């Protein structure tokens, strides 16, 4: 009798194997959209002749702002209550760094090959480590410094082996990583002080409008005439920009769905696969030249990034446990995907905001392992990131555990 009652509570649940297929499909779609975002941006900036990275990034932000607002206003995604003081002290600085990271990243992709940019961005942990120390959110350890030296050497070897090195492009990549590292550090401070977390859609809802305002200033000063003149002469190719912006928002949406079904940890691991596919794809599509020295340097940096994450794993596990313990208190905050026990008699839904997500929007790609963004491509992605182990990213909330337990009983 009890068993029949349990079975009757879950008729809408899909078979276990089918849910795994859906999870895998979400991963494949995310990797595809992320790589497509990088390649599409590269095409527009380097091959289509539209070398206006500020304009392209601003266009992404405007479109993503509009679509994210539509999602929130229609009730598909719930907005968070953001105090004015927090908005001014945290959201605006984060948006400024976000705009700077996207601008310089897209500008760099226009000057360098996609494969080289991916390899250089493997050095993201270096920027995150030193920025975290400066802001007091990272503790200095000699073993971490040794790992950072390893990553730096790997990136240096990769840059040295670049067949067609463009110094300006390399400088822009470094500046982009610095901007993004500051953004990630400020985001971590905000979470530690307020406990507020965003998913990709609410991230765009609050940050994309402010980022658009910051981008509009250099746009008016540097690109408005050239960009409008170019667009006036290529009316037949305007559909490229529509699909490109749609790709950017779809990428954010895919991250939202992926993290809703799995976890940020899954995304981080799959991000490694995505980076390799992106490098291989750039070689096939754009004919990017990858030398043996490039590969050796990237492998050294890649090993350093893996070691970095391994060294931080105990701390991340403690943070995940702390996140679980604080879950009951967080239920009181109504945010994206959240249901408070007092406001509904139904079983609480999984809270998408349990995972601190990176904004993927705007960059030419998601960021490398850690600091994630780690990035995010160009315009609307939260290019991603790239792969960042953030606080609570490994924690599975209580409601999700209950779902799996009920599935076991049903079977």
mmCIF file of C-alpha atoms in Angstrom:
data_model
loop_
_atom_site.group_PDB
_atom_site.id
_atom_site.type_symbol
_atom_site.label_atom_id
_atom_site.label_comp_id
_atom_site.label_asym_id
_atom_site.label_seq_id
_atom_site.Cartn_x
_atom_site.Cartn_y
_atom_site.Cartn_z
ATOM 1 C CA UNK A 1 0.000 0.000 0.000
ATOM 2 C CA UNK A 2 2.767 2.355 0.989
ATOM 3 C CA UNK A 3 4.656 1.465 -2.155
ATOM 4 C CA UNK A 4 1.618 2.237 -4.303
ATOM 5 C CA UNK A 5 1.267 5.579 -2.585
ATOM 6 C CA UNK A 6 4.866 6.431 -3.327
ATOM 7 C CA UNK A 7 4.424 5.475 -6.972
ATOM 8 C CA UNK A 8 1.289 7.543 -7.287
ATOM 9 C CA UNK A 9 3.138 10.675 -6.216
ATOM 10 C CA UNK A 10 5.489 10.617 -9.154
ATOM 11 C CA UNK A 11 3.562 9.828 -12.362
ATOM 12 C CA UNK A 12 4.977 12.928 -14.030
ATOM 13 C CA UNK A 13 8.581 11.919 -13.378
ATOM 14 C CA UNK A 14 10.442 10.650 -16.413
ATOM 15 C CA UNK A 15 12.274 7.315 -16.411
ATOM 16 C CA UNK A 16 15.768 7.540 -14.991
ATOM 17 C CA UNK A 17 17.504 6.733 -18.274
ATOM 18 C CA UNK A 18 15.439 9.333 -20.126
ATOM 19 C CA UNK A 19 16.387 12.030 -17.619
ATOM 20 C CA UNK A 20 20.048 11.141 -18.109
ATOM 21 C CA UNK A 21 19.562 11.499 -21.865
ATOM 22 C CA UNK A 22 18.012 14.926 -21.316
ATOM 23 C CA UNK A 23 20.897 15.935 -19.040
ATOM 24 C CA UNK A 24 23.423 14.855 -21.666
ATOM 25 C CA UNK A 25 21.469 16.728 -24.337
ATOM 26 C CA UNK A 26 21.610 19.909 -22.249
ATOM 27 C CA UNK A 27 25.389 19.548 -21.998
ATOM 28 C CA UNK A 28 25.736 19.032 -25.754
ATOM 29 C CA UNK A 29 23.515 22.028 -26.518
ATOM 30 C CA UNK A 30 25.505 24.227 -24.123
ATOM 31 C CA UNK A 31 28.850 23.201 -25.646
ATOM 32 C CA UNK A 32 27.476 23.744 -29.153
ATOM 33 C CA UNK A 33 26.043 27.195 -28.392
ATOM 34 C CA UNK A 34 29.190 28.278 -26.547
ATOM 35 C CA UNK A 35 31.505 27.234 -29.376
ATOM 36 C CA UNK A 36 29.143 28.726 -31.952
ATOM 37 C CA UNK A 37 29.193 32.013 -30.063
ATOM 38 C CA UNK A 38 32.969 32.162 -30.216
ATOM 39 C CA UNK A 39 33.131 31.260 -33.892
ATOM 40 C CA UNK A 40 30.307 33.642 -34.847
ATOM 41 C CA UNK A 41 31.971 36.558 -33.072
ATOM 42 C CA UNK A 42 35.270 35.745 -34.723
ATOM 43 C CA UNK A 43 33.574 35.626 -38.113
ATOM 44 C CA UNK A 44 31.877 39.002 -37.685
ATOM 45 C CA UNK A 45 34.917 40.772 -36.264
ATOM 46 C CA UNK A 46 37.599 39.348 -38.539
ATOM 47 C CA UNK A 47 36.045 37.932 -41.708
ATOM 48 C CA UNK A 48 32.803 39.862 -42.166
ATOM 49 C CA UNK A 49 34.747 43.103 -41.827
ATOM 50 C CA UNK A 50 32.836 44.411 -38.824
ATOM 51 C CA UNK A 51 35.781 45.346 -36.616
ATOM 52 C CA UNK A 52 33.714 47.211 -34.049
ATOM 53 C CA UNK A 53 33.968 45.123 -30.868
ATOM 54 C CA UNK A 54 32.331 47.751 -28.668
ATOM 55 C CA UNK A 55 29.325 47.965 -30.975
ATOM 56 C CA UNK A 56 28.971 44.194 -31.155
ATOM 57 C CA UNK A 57 29.198 43.833 -27.373
ATOM 58 C CA UNK A 58 26.741 46.694 -26.817
ATOM 59 C CA UNK A 59 24.313 45.089 -29.274
ATOM 60 C CA UNK A 60 24.505 41.828 -27.335
ATOM 61 C CA UNK A 61 23.854 43.612 -24.054
ATOM 62 C CA UNK A 62 20.848 45.515 -25.402
ATOM 63 C CA UNK A 63 19.230 42.390 -26.834
ATOM 64 C CA UNK A 64 19.956 40.324 -23.729
ATOM 65 C CA UNK A 65 18.588 43.092 -21.514
ATOM 66 C CA UNK A 66 15.340 43.102 -23.492
ATOM 67 C CA UNK A 67 14.910 39.325 -23.488
ATOM 68 C CA UNK A 68 15.896 38.926 -19.832
ATOM 69 C CA UNK A 69 13.396 41.635 -18.885
ATOM 70 C CA UNK A 70 10.720 39.803 -20.861
ATOM 71 C CA UNK A 71 11.501 36.579 -18.964
ATOM 72 C CA UNK A 72 11.226 38.331 -15.603
ATOM 73 C CA UNK A 73 8.155 40.403 -16.411
ATOM 74 C CA UNK A 74 6.330 37.381 -17.829
ATOM 75 C CA UNK A 75 6.972 35.418 -14.647
ATOM 76 C CA UNK A 76 9.182 32.762 -16.240
ATOM 77 C CA UNK A 77 12.005 33.810 -13.927
ATOM 78 C CA UNK A 78 11.609 35.509 -10.557
ATOM 79 C CA UNK A 79 13.627 38.609 -9.811
ATOM 80 C CA UNK A 80 15.541 39.085 -6.577
ATOM 81 C CA UNK A 81 15.027 41.959 -4.175
ATOM 82 C CA UNK A 82 18.207 44.039 -4.470
ATOM 83 C CA UNK A 83 18.679 46.847 -1.899
ATOM 84 C CA UNK A 84 19.655 50.183 -3.453
ATOM 85 C CA UNK A 85 22.861 50.345 -1.426
ATOM 86 C CA UNK A 86 23.948 46.914 -2.650
ATOM 87 C CA UNK A 87 23.084 47.859 -6.212
ATOM 88 C CA UNK A 88 25.246 50.973 -6.081
ATOM 89 C CA UNK A 89 28.198 49.490 -4.198
ATOM 90 C CA UNK A 90 28.325 46.053 -5.834
ATOM 91 C CA UNK A 91 26.175 45.665 -8.944
ATOM 92 C CA UNK A 92 27.401 48.806 -10.710
ATOM 93 C CA UNK A 93 31.137 48.039 -10.189
ATOM 94 C CA UNK A 94 30.552 44.434 -11.287
ATOM 95 C CA UNK A 95 28.749 45.651 -14.406
ATOM 96 C CA UNK A 96 31.592 48.072 -15.184
ATOM 97 C CA UNK A 97 34.164 45.261 -14.985
ATOM 98 C CA UNK A 98 31.865 43.036 -16.996
ATOM 99 C CA UNK A 99 31.618 45.620 -19.765
ATOM 100 C CA UNK A 100 35.385 46.081 -19.783
ATOM 101 C CA UNK A 101 36.021 42.328 -19.898
ATOM 102 C CA UNK A 102 33.625 41.794 -22.789
ATOM 103 C CA UNK A 103 34.914 44.756 -24.780
ATOM 104 C CA UNK A 104 38.583 43.837 -24.505
ATOM 105 C CA UNK A 105 37.900 40.123 -24.993
ATOM 106 C CA UNK A 106 36.005 40.666 -28.235
ATOM 107 C CA UNK A 107 38.642 43.128 -29.426
ATOM 108 C CA UNK A 108 41.316 40.509 -28.727
ATOM 109 C CA UNK A 109 39.461 37.802 -30.633
ATOM 110 C CA UNK A 110 39.376 40.100 -33.639
ATOM 111 C CA UNK A 111 43.191 40.313 -33.615
ATOM 112 C CA UNK A 112 44.231 36.807 -32.556
ATOM 113 C CA UNK A 113 43.256 33.273 -33.473
ATOM 114 C CA UNK A 114 40.568 31.549 -31.436
ATOM 115 C CA UNK A 115 42.918 28.718 -30.510
ATOM 116 C CA UNK A 116 45.588 31.098 -29.209
ATOM 117 C CA UNK A 117 43.051 33.104 -27.210
ATOM 118 C CA UNK A 118 41.755 29.906 -25.593
ATOM 119 C CA UNK A 119 45.266 28.894 -24.621
ATOM 120 C CA UNK A 120 46.114 32.280 -23.129
ATOM 121 C CA UNK A 121 42.873 32.287 -21.132
ATOM 122 C CA UNK A 122 44.067 29.147 -19.411
ATOM 123 C CA UNK A 123 46.016 31.665 -17.317
ATOM 124 C CA UNK A 124 42.817 32.962 -15.732
ATOM 125 C CA UNK A 125 43.697 31.389 -12.334
ATOM 126 C CA UNK A 126 46.724 33.685 -12.158
ATOM 127 C CA UNK A 127 44.578 36.804 -12.379
ATOM 128 C CA UNK A 128 41.970 35.401 -9.996
ATOM 129 C CA UNK A 129 44.595 34.388 -7.418
ATOM 130 C CA UNK A 130 46.354 37.750 -7.200
ATOM 131 C CA UNK A 131 43.125 39.736 -7.411
ATOM 132 C CA UNK A 132 41.647 37.632 -4.611
ATOM 133 C CA UNK A 133 44.672 38.329 -2.412
ATOM 134 C CA UNK A 134 44.464 42.070 -3.082
ATOM 135 C CA UNK A 135 40.758 42.119 -2.165
ATOM 136 C CA UNK A 136 41.205 39.861 0.849
ATOM 137 C CA UNK A 137 39.062 36.958 -0.370
ATOM 138 C CA UNK A 138 41.962 34.583 -1.090
ATOM 139 C CA UNK A 139 44.564 33.347 1.386
ATOM 140 C CA UNK A 140 48.180 33.306 0.277
ATOM 141 C CA UNK A 141 49.794 29.879 0.252
ATOM 142 C CA UNK A 142 53.199 29.029 -1.140
ATOM 143 C CA UNK A 143 51.910 25.863 -2.759
ATOM 144 C CA UNK A 144 49.305 27.902 -4.640
ATOM 145 C CA UNK A 145 51.966 30.381 -5.697
ATOM 146 C CA UNK A 146 54.050 27.501 -7.053
ATOM 147 C CA UNK A 147 51.053 26.324 -9.041
ATOM 148 C CA UNK A 148 50.441 29.842 -10.353
ATOM 149 C CA UNK A 149 54.054 29.969 -11.533
ATOM 150 C CA UNK A 150 53.454 26.699 -13.398
ATOM 151 C CA UNK A 151 50.347 28.086 -15.101
ATOM 152 C CA UNK A 152 52.173 31.304 -15.984
ATOM 153 C CA UNK A 153 55.066 29.365 -17.510
ATOM 154 C CA UNK A 154 52.639 27.302 -19.566
ATOM 155 C CA UNK A 155 50.880 30.375 -20.929
ATOM 156 C CA UNK A 156 54.250 32.005 -21.620
ATOM 157 C CA UNK A 157 55.448 28.970 -23.568
ATOM 158 C CA UNK A 158 52.213 28.919 -25.554
ATOM 159 C CA UNK A 159 52.531 32.623 -26.397
ATOM 160 C CA UNK A 160 56.184 32.176 -27.364
ATOM 161 C CA UNK A 161 55.214 29.425 -29.792
ATOM 162 C CA UNK A 162 52.466 31.421 -31.505
ATOM 163 C CA UNK A 163 53.098 31.418 -35.249
ATOM 164 C CA UNK A 164 51.578 34.862 -35.831
ATOM 165 C CA UNK A 165 51.749 36.663 -32.507
ATOM 166 C CA UNK A 166 49.888 39.977 -32.366
ATOM 167 C CA UNK A 167 51.133 41.835 -29.305
ATOM 168 C CA UNK A 168 48.088 44.108 -29.127
ATOM 169 C CA UNK A 169 45.819 41.064 -29.104
ATOM 170 C CA UNK A 170 47.822 39.443 -26.313
ATOM 171 C CA UNK A 171 47.684 42.636 -24.236
ATOM 172 C CA UNK A 172 43.911 42.861 -24.721
ATOM 173 C CA UNK A 173 43.506 39.254 -23.584
ATOM 174 C CA UNK A 174 45.474 39.971 -20.413
ATOM 175 C CA UNK A 175 43.466 43.133 -19.719
ATOM 176 C CA UNK A 176 40.252 41.172 -20.266
ATOM 177 C CA UNK A 177 41.329 38.547 -17.735
ATOM 178 C CA UNK A 178 42.171 41.257 -15.189
ATOM 179 C CA UNK A 179 38.740 42.857 -15.619
ATOM 180 C CA UNK A 180 37.043 39.500 -15.282
ATOM 181 C CA UNK A 181 39.094 38.515 -12.243
ATOM 182 C CA UNK A 182 38.045 41.730 -10.505
ATOM 183 C CA UNK A 183 34.437 41.045 -11.467
ATOM 184 C CA UNK A 184 34.596 37.551 -10.015
ATOM 185 C CA UNK A 185 36.203 38.802 -6.821
ATOM 186 C CA UNK A 186 33.570 41.509 -6.372
ATOM 187 C CA UNK A 187 30.870 38.914 -6.995
ATOM 188 C CA UNK A 188 32.371 36.666 -4.328
ATOM 189 C CA UNK A 189 32.463 39.565 -1.872
ATOM 190 C CA UNK A 190 28.815 40.332 -2.598
ATOM 191 C CA UNK A 191 27.792 36.733 -1.979
ATOM 192 C CA UNK A 192 29.780 36.543 1.254
ATOM 193 C CA UNK A 193 28.294 39.767 2.584
ATOM 194 C CA UNK A 194 24.692 39.464 1.394
ATOM 195 C CA UNK A 195 24.133 35.835 0.393
ATOM 196 C CA UNK A 196 22.498 36.949 -2.852
ATOM 197 C CA UNK A 197 23.165 34.705 -5.846
ATOM 198 C CA UNK A 198 22.131 35.100 -9.462
ATOM 199 C CA UNK A 199 21.350 32.691 -12.247
ATOM 200 C CA UNK A 200 22.268 33.644 -15.854
ATOM 201 C CA UNK A 201 18.887 35.242 -16.588
ATOM 202 C CA UNK A 202 18.712 37.412 -13.466
ATOM 203 C CA UNK A 203 22.381 38.249 -13.992
ATOM 204 C CA UNK A 204 21.516 39.736 -17.361
ATOM 205 C CA UNK A 205 18.416 41.388 -15.930
ATOM 206 C CA UNK A 206 20.390 43.381 -13.355
ATOM 207 C CA UNK A 207 23.841 43.741 -14.887
ATOM 208 C CA UNK A 208 23.334 43.933 -18.665
ATOM 209 C CA UNK A 209 21.480 47.298 -18.545
ATOM 210 C CA UNK A 210 24.265 48.888 -16.494
ATOM 211 C CA UNK A 211 26.924 47.311 -18.706
ATOM 212 C CA UNK A 212 25.119 48.769 -21.719
ATOM 213 C CA UNK A 213 25.361 52.233 -20.196
ATOM 214 C CA UNK A 214 29.103 51.855 -19.641
ATOM 215 C CA UNK A 215 29.631 50.531 -23.179
ATOM 216 C CA UNK A 216 27.612 53.337 -24.733
ATOM 217 C CA UNK A 217 30.274 55.873 -23.704
ATOM 218 C CA UNK A 218 33.213 54.415 -25.695
ATOM 219 C CA UNK A 219 30.743 53.503 -28.447
ATOM 220 C CA UNK A 220 29.762 57.148 -28.917
ATOM 221 C CA UNK A 221 33.380 58.301 -28.746
ATOM 222 C CA UNK A 222 35.071 55.642 -30.878
ATOM 223 C CA UNK A 223 32.755 53.605 -33.074
ATOM 224 C CA UNK A 224 29.390 55.235 -33.680
ATOM 225 C CA UNK A 225 30.272 56.721 -37.075
ATOM 226 C CA UNK A 226 32.176 53.769 -38.434
ATOM 227 C CA UNK A 227 29.678 51.179 -37.222
ATOM 228 C CA UNK A 228 26.599 52.989 -38.494
ATOM 229 C CA UNK A 229 28.293 53.620 -41.829
ATOM 230 C CA UNK A 230 29.228 49.951 -42.174
ATOM 231 C CA UNK A 231 25.746 48.733 -41.288
ATOM 232 C CA UNK A 232 24.225 51.160 -43.770
ATOM 233 C CA UNK A 233 26.161 49.530 -46.595
ATOM 234 C CA UNK A 234 25.499 45.877 -45.729
ATOM 235 C CA UNK A 235 21.741 45.732 -45.322
ATOM 236 C CA UNK A 236 21.728 42.216 -46.731
ATOM 237 C CA UNK A 237 23.902 40.926 -43.916
ATOM 238 C CA UNK A 238 22.029 42.379 -40.960
ATOM 239 C CA UNK A 239 20.512 38.984 -40.234
ATOM 240 C CA UNK A 240 23.955 37.919 -39.013
ATOM 241 C CA UNK A 241 23.674 40.323 -36.089
ATOM 242 C CA UNK A 242 20.161 39.156 -35.224
ATOM 243 C CA UNK A 243 21.185 35.511 -35.118
ATOM 244 C CA UNK A 244 24.403 36.385 -33.297
ATOM 245 C CA UNK A 245 22.542 38.186 -30.508
ATOM 246 C CA UNK A 246 19.990 35.373 -30.374
ATOM 247 C CA UNK A 247 22.853 32.906 -29.991
ATOM 248 C CA UNK A 248 24.182 34.960 -27.081
ATOM 249 C CA UNK A 249 20.888 34.858 -25.201
ATOM 250 C CA UNK A 250 20.302 31.192 -26.050
ATOM 251 C CA UNK A 251 23.683 30.426 -24.516
ATOM 252 C CA UNK A 252 22.644 32.081 -21.254
ATOM 253 C CA UNK A 253 19.378 30.178 -21.350
ATOM 254 C CA UNK A 254 21.185 26.875 -21.925
ATOM 255 C CA UNK A 255 23.328 27.535 -18.840
ATOM 256 C CA UNK A 256 20.172 28.261 -16.854
ATOM 257 C CA UNK A 257 18.632 24.944 -17.940
ATOM 258 C CA UNK A 258 21.858 22.965 -17.533
ATOM 259 C CA UNK A 259 22.445 24.123 -13.970
ATOM 260 C CA UNK A 260 18.786 23.574 -13.172
ATOM 261 C CA UNK A 261 19.111 19.893 -14.090
ATOM 262 C CA UNK A 262 22.682 19.206 -12.965
ATOM 263 C CA UNK A 263 25.127 21.441 -11.096
ATOM 264 C CA UNK A 264 27.835 24.035 -11.585
ATOM 265 C CA UNK A 265 30.376 21.256 -11.022
ATOM 266 C CA UNK A 266 29.060 19.388 -14.057
ATOM 267 C CA UNK A 267 29.366 22.544 -16.103
ATOM 268 C CA UNK A 268 32.917 23.077 -14.902
ATOM 269 C CA UNK A 269 33.982 19.577 -15.906
ATOM 270 C CA UNK A 270 32.218 19.759 -19.261
ATOM 271 C CA UNK A 271 33.836 23.148 -19.803
ATOM 272 C CA UNK A 272 37.166 21.360 -20.159
ATOM 273 C CA UNK A 273 35.750 19.384 -23.060
ATOM 274 C CA UNK A 274 34.292 22.554 -24.541
ATOM 275 C CA UNK A 275 37.668 24.300 -24.561
ATOM 276 C CA UNK A 276 39.289 21.432 -26.446
ATOM 277 C CA UNK A 277 36.437 21.348 -28.978
ATOM 278 C CA UNK A 278 36.713 25.104 -29.452
ATOM 279 C CA UNK A 279 40.438 24.890 -30.170
ATOM 280 C CA UNK A 280 39.944 21.989 -32.580
ATOM 281 C CA UNK A 281 37.022 23.762 -34.237
ATOM 282 C CA UNK A 282 39.038 26.927 -34.818
ATOM 283 C CA UNK A 283 41.693 24.863 -36.588
ATOM 284 C CA UNK A 284 39.104 23.283 -38.888
ATOM 285 C CA UNK A 285 36.925 26.337 -39.549
ATOM 286 C CA UNK A 286 39.418 29.196 -39.616
ATOM 287 C CA UNK A 287 42.584 27.266 -40.352
ATOM 288 C CA UNK A 288 44.218 28.414 -37.125
ATOM 289 C CA UNK A 289 47.845 27.335 -36.919
ATOM 290 C CA UNK A 290 48.676 25.495 -33.702
ATOM 291 C CA UNK A 291 52.360 24.736 -33.234
ATOM 292 C CA UNK A 292 53.918 22.034 -31.095
ATOM 293 C CA UNK A 293 55.140 24.750 -28.728
ATOM 294 C CA UNK A 294 51.558 26.041 -28.422
ATOM 295 C CA UNK A 295 50.327 22.601 -27.454
ATOM 296 C CA UNK A 296 53.138 21.966 -24.970
ATOM 297 C CA UNK A 297 52.565 25.329 -23.289
ATOM 298 C CA UNK A 298 48.825 24.798 -23.120
ATOM 299 C CA UNK A 299 49.232 21.320 -21.615
ATOM 300 C CA UNK A 300 51.548 22.747 -18.941
ATOM 301 C CA UNK A 301 49.026 25.479 -18.110
ATOM 302 C CA UNK A 302 46.185 22.953 -18.244
ATOM 303 C CA UNK A 303 47.968 20.715 -15.738
ATOM 304 C CA UNK A 304 48.520 23.721 -13.492
ATOM 305 C CA UNK A 305 44.829 24.586 -13.570
ATOM 306 C CA UNK A 306 43.873 21.033 -12.636
ATOM 307 C CA UNK A 307 46.370 21.121 -9.771
ATOM 308 C CA UNK A 308 45.008 24.481 -8.632
ATOM 309 C CA UNK A 309 41.486 23.096 -8.407
ATOM 310 C CA UNK A 310 42.741 19.989 -6.624
ATOM 311 C CA UNK A 311 44.526 22.102 -4.007
ATOM 312 C CA UNK A 312 41.371 24.101 -3.389
ATOM 313 C CA UNK A 313 39.054 21.087 -3.255
ATOM 314 C CA UNK A 314 39.056 20.728 0.587
ATOM 315 C CA UNK A 315 38.067 24.362 0.937
ATOM 316 C CA UNK A 316 35.404 24.027 -1.735
ATOM 317 C CA UNK A 317 33.991 20.960 0.013
ATOM 318 C CA UNK A 318 33.733 22.883 3.285
ATOM 319 C CA UNK A 319 31.973 25.722 1.484
ATOM 320 C CA UNK A 320 29.558 23.258 -0.086
ATOM 321 C CA UNK A 321 28.748 21.763 3.335
ATOM 322 C CA UNK A 322 28.221 25.249 4.737
ATOM 323 C CA UNK A 323 25.893 26.006 1.860
ATOM 324 C CA UNK A 324 23.818 22.928 2.706
ATOM 325 C CA UNK A 325 23.577 23.927 6.363
ATOM 326 C CA UNK A 326 22.421 27.420 5.447
ATOM 327 C CA UNK A 327 19.826 26.153 2.985
ATOM 328 C CA UNK A 328 16.846 26.436 5.410
ATOM 329 C CA UNK A 329 17.615 30.099 6.031
ATOM 330 C CA UNK A 330 18.012 30.775 2.330
ATOM 331 C CA UNK A 331 14.524 29.410 1.702
ATOM 332 C CA UNK A 332 13.227 32.647 3.174
ATOM 333 C CA UNK A 333 14.654 34.578 0.259
ATOM 334 C CA UNK A 334 12.400 34.374 -2.750
ATOM 335 C CA UNK A 335 14.503 34.363 -5.886
ATOM 336 C CA UNK A 336 14.696 32.617 -9.221
ATOM 337 C CA UNK A 337 13.202 29.193 -8.892
ATOM 338 C CA UNK A 338 12.667 29.529 -5.133
ATOM 339 C CA UNK A 339 9.535 28.716 -3.162
ATOM 340 C CA UNK A 340 9.255 29.554 0.511
ATOM 341 C CA UNK A 341 7.655 26.912 2.738
ATOM 342 C CA UNK A 342 5.233 29.458 4.121
ATOM 343 C CA UNK A 343 4.066 30.665 0.736
ATOM 344 C CA UNK A 344 3.128 27.364 -0.840
ATOM 345 C CA UNK A 345 1.696 24.083 0.262
ATOM 346 C CA UNK A 346 3.430 22.285 -2.572
ATOM 347 C CA UNK A 347 6.751 20.574 -2.399
ATOM 348 C CA UNK A 348 9.511 23.165 -2.706
ATOM 349 C CA UNK A 349 11.142 23.365 -6.106
ATOM 350 C CA UNK A 350 14.848 23.180 -6.609
ATOM 351 C CA UNK A 351 16.372 26.590 -6.073
ATOM 352 C CA UNK A 352 18.376 27.480 -9.161
ATOM 353 C CA UNK A 353 20.221 30.135 -7.221
ATOM 354 C CA UNK A 354 21.976 27.589 -5.033
ATOM 355 C CA UNK A 355 24.775 27.721 -7.554
ATOM 356 C CA UNK A 356 26.634 30.935 -8.066
ATOM 357 C CA UNK A 357 26.606 31.373 -11.794
ATOM 358 C CA UNK A 358 28.785 33.270 -14.080
ATOM 359 C CA UNK A 359 27.437 35.613 -16.524
ATOM 360 C CA UNK A 360 27.987 34.396 -19.814
ATOM 361 C CA UNK A 361 27.200 37.228 -21.868
ATOM 362 C CA UNK A 362 29.181 39.160 -24.179
ATOM 363 C CA UNK A 363 32.477 37.558 -24.440
ATOM 364 C CA UNK A 364 34.026 35.610 -27.085
ATOM 365 C CA UNK A 365 33.891 32.600 -24.985
ATOM 366 C CA UNK A 366 33.523 31.175 -21.643
ATOM 367 C CA UNK A 367 36.364 31.386 -19.345
ATOM 368 C CA UNK A 368 38.817 28.770 -18.502
ATOM 369 C CA UNK A 369 38.695 26.743 -15.518
ATOM 370 C CA UNK A 370 38.227 28.732 -12.621
ATOM 371 C CA UNK A 371 37.608 32.191 -11.956
ATOM 372 C CA UNK A 372 34.769 31.787 -14.439
ATOM 373 C CA UNK A 373 33.625 32.836 -15.511
ATOM 374 C CA UNK A 374 35.903 31.956 -16.170
ATOM 375 C CA UNK A 375 34.024 33.779 -19.504
ATOM 376 C CA UNK A 376 31.916 33.851 -21.380
ATOM 377 C CA UNK A 377 31.757 34.699 -25.093
ATOM 378 C CA UNK A 378 30.700 37.593 -26.332
ATOM 379 C CA UNK A 379 27.683 39.058 -25.798
ATOM 380 C CA UNK A 380 25.341 37.484 -23.722
ATOM 381 C CA UNK A 381 26.743 34.343 -22.778
ATOM 382 C CA UNK A 382 28.215 34.597 -19.169
ATOM 383 C CA UNK A 383 31.095 33.248 -22.200
ATOM 384 C CA UNK A 384 30.866 31.776 -19.467
ATOM 385 C CA UNK A 385 32.053 30.986 -17.792
ATOM 386 C CA UNK A 386 34.635 29.432 -18.519
ATOM 387 C CA UNK A 387 35.055 27.279 -15.542
ATOM 388 C CA UNK A 388 34.881 28.520 -12.153
ATOM 389 C CA UNK A 389 34.525 26.625 -8.936
ATOM 390 C CA UNK A 390 32.521 28.973 -6.809
ATOM 391 C CA UNK A 391 31.078 28.825 -3.385
ATOM 392 C CA UNK A 392 28.437 26.187 -3.051
ATOM 393 C CA UNK A 393 28.767 25.070 -6.630
ATOM 394 C CA UNK A 394 29.104 21.459 -5.568
ATOM 395 C CA UNK A 395 26.172 21.474 -3.190
ATOM 396 C CA UNK A 396 22.981 19.723 -4.212
ATOM 397 C CA UNK A 397 19.995 21.211 -2.444
ATOM 398 C CA UNK A 398 17.712 19.187 -0.203
ATOM 399 C CA UNK A 399 14.771 19.176 -2.587
ATOM 400 C CA UNK A 400 16.872 17.711 -5.385
ATOM 401 C CA UNK A 401 18.106 14.946 -3.056
ATOM 402 C CA UNK A 402 14.525 14.139 -2.146
ATOM 403 C CA UNK A 403 13.656 13.886 -5.825
ATOM 404 C CA UNK A 404 16.379 11.320 -6.416
ATOM 405 C CA UNK A 405 15.422 9.355 -3.305
ATOM 406 C CA UNK A 406 11.796 9.202 -4.434
ATOM 407 C CA UNK A 407 12.932 8.018 -7.856
ATOM 408 C CA UNK A 408 14.865 5.148 -6.241
ATOM 409 C CA UNK A 409 11.850 4.080 -4.211
ATOM 410 C CA UNK A 410 9.614 4.263 -7.263
ATOM 411 C CA UNK A 411 11.912 2.025 -9.228
#
